[in-house]
Structure formats: structure tokens, C-alpha cells
Amino acid sequence: MSANILLVDDEPRLREAVQAYLEDSGFNIQVASNAREAWQFIEQATPDLVISDIMMPQVSGYEFLKQMRSDERFANLPVIFLTARGMTSDRIAGYQAGCDAYLPKPFDPDELVAIIENLLRRNPQPAMVANATPEINDLAGQLAEIKALLKQKTPENQSSIVTTPPPIKIEFTPREQSVLELVVEGLMNKEIARRLGTTIRNVEKYVSRLFSKTGTSSRTELVRYALQHGLVT
């Protein structure tokens, strides 16, 4: 599967040239013209690697990188600085901020591709293994527990589940609510993706958000929490 790369640069001509070259090299490229736009992209769908300029308006590449490194979701996301600032002090500042590679402009596109391929080999991201499946035994165990919980929810056994309000108010987006309801039905990510017309990667993102919002760490815990607190009908 081709790697998904986010390219962040406020110079349209350079951005378009790098995008074209990397797409010709087999990568999937998404572009952003500033750090704020880039942050919205990575929150929606985490890329496999980020290439960022340093000198950008409002939020610099340094600040953007520090923001990523302070968020556990993106702490290990490979980042390449592609910038006109090539002084030793600038490179040191980049590495101190947490970049994985620093390539001064002008640069050789083939060198950029080589750096990308090297980083992706060393740092495989969840997005690159989105189709990987959990251990069969563990998955079977979770499905069995979920089915047992669902049996308690049938009309004849409705009294066996005592629902109470969640300890904190939880607000789900419409998409998160849809994913939650399908998880409670006992569907796995591939089935949910097919039902909602989206990708497995996006479903994984929503399930992760559900874990975070409910304080759970497995599908079984999530289903139990949703049933106990009346989060699904």
C-alpha cells in the first residue's frame, strides 16, 4: 500500500512541484498551505509521514512540530523539514524540535525520496498497516463477550441491564455515534467501513476516539460502557 504523506508549504509553486514529483514516485500526497490547515488534516486522518517548511506565516514549522510531538497520537510520526534555512544552527533547532530529517533547499528530489523511504522502513505507522488484523484468539474472545452482552439487551432480558447516566457528559459527533452503534451490534472495523461507506483507517480513528471519550481500552469495555450508560438505543 502506498504511503500517505502530508506536504506543508506556503509556497504554491514549490508545493506543486514537490507534490507532482512524489506522486510520480508512487506516494499519495495531501497538501496544506500552513500549519493550522495541516493540523486539521492530521487530526482527521494521520498520514504516514509529514514534510514541512519552517518559515510559514502565523505558525512556524518549529511550532507545528512541537505541537505534534506533545500529542501522543503523533509523537512518533516521521517529520522531514524541507526548508531554505540551511545554517547549522537552524538544523540543530530542527532536530531539537524533534524532526527526523532536515533537507535544505535547493535539494535533489531523489534524495528526498530516499529519505522518505528510509524513514518509512524505520518507522512504520498505523496508517500503513490499517488492514492488519488482531490476534485471532483475542478477536474471537472479544466477539464472544460482545455477543454475551447483546443477549442481555434483548427485550426479554431488558431488566438484567441497569442503565445509569455516564459519570461525565459525553458528546459524540454523528459519525462517532454511528460507529458506536455498529460496534455495539458486534461489527468489526471492516464491516463498519463497508456499512458506512468509508475506509477501515477512518473507522479505526473513530473507534480510538470512542475509547478516549469513554475511558475504555477495548471493544468489549466500550460495548459494556455504552449499554450500561444508555449511549445507544
Short mmCIF file of N, CA and C in Angstrom, two decimals, residues 143 182 186-196 200 203:
data_model
loop_
_atom_site.label_atom_id
_atom_site.label_comp_id
_atom_site.label_asym_id
_atom_site.label_seq_id
_atom_site.Cartn_x
_atom_site.Cartn_y
_atom_site.Cartn_z
N LEU A 143 -15.38 -10.85 20.46
CA LEU A 143 -16.67 -11.05 19.80
C LEU A 143 -17.62 -11.87 20.68
N LEU A 182 -22.69 0.60 15.66
CA LEU A 182 -22.29 -0.58 14.89
C LEU A 182 -21.34 -1.47 15.67
N GLY A 186 -21.83 -5.55 17.26
CA GLY A 186 -20.88 -6.64 17.14
C GLY A 186 -20.11 -6.66 15.85
N LEU A 187 -20.20 -5.56 15.07
CA LEU A 187 -19.47 -5.50 13.81
C LEU A 187 -18.01 -5.09 14.04
N MET A 188 -17.11 -5.62 13.22
CA MET A 188 -15.71 -5.26 13.30
C MET A 188 -15.43 -4.14 12.29
N ASN A 189 -14.20 -3.62 12.32
CA ASN A 189 -13.89 -2.42 11.55
C ASN A 189 -14.16 -2.55 10.05
N LYS A 190 -13.82 -3.70 9.47
CA LYS A 190 -14.02 -3.88 8.04
C LYS A 190 -15.50 -3.82 7.69
N GLU A 191 -16.34 -4.44 8.55
CA GLU A 191 -17.78 -4.44 8.31
C GLU A 191 -18.37 -3.05 8.51
N ILE A 192 -17.87 -2.34 9.53
CA ILE A 192 -18.35 -0.98 9.79
C ILE A 192 -17.99 -0.06 8.61
N ALA A 193 -16.76 -0.19 8.12
CA ALA A 193 -16.32 0.62 6.99
C ALA A 193 -17.22 0.39 5.78
N ARG A 194 -17.56 -0.86 5.53
CA ARG A 194 -18.43 -1.18 4.39
C ARG A 194 -19.83 -0.60 4.61
N ARG A 195 -20.33 -0.71 5.83
CA ARG A 195 -21.69 -0.22 6.13
C ARG A 195 -21.78 1.31 5.99
N LEU A 196 -20.73 2.01 6.41
CA LEU A 196 -20.75 3.47 6.39
C LEU A 196 -20.16 4.07 5.12
N ILE A 200 -11.32 1.59 6.41
CA ILE A 200 -11.01 0.95 7.69
C ILE A 200 -10.20 1.91 8.55
N VAL A 203 -12.46 4.27 10.30
CA VAL A 203 -13.18 3.59 11.38
C VAL A 203 -12.28 3.43 12.60
#
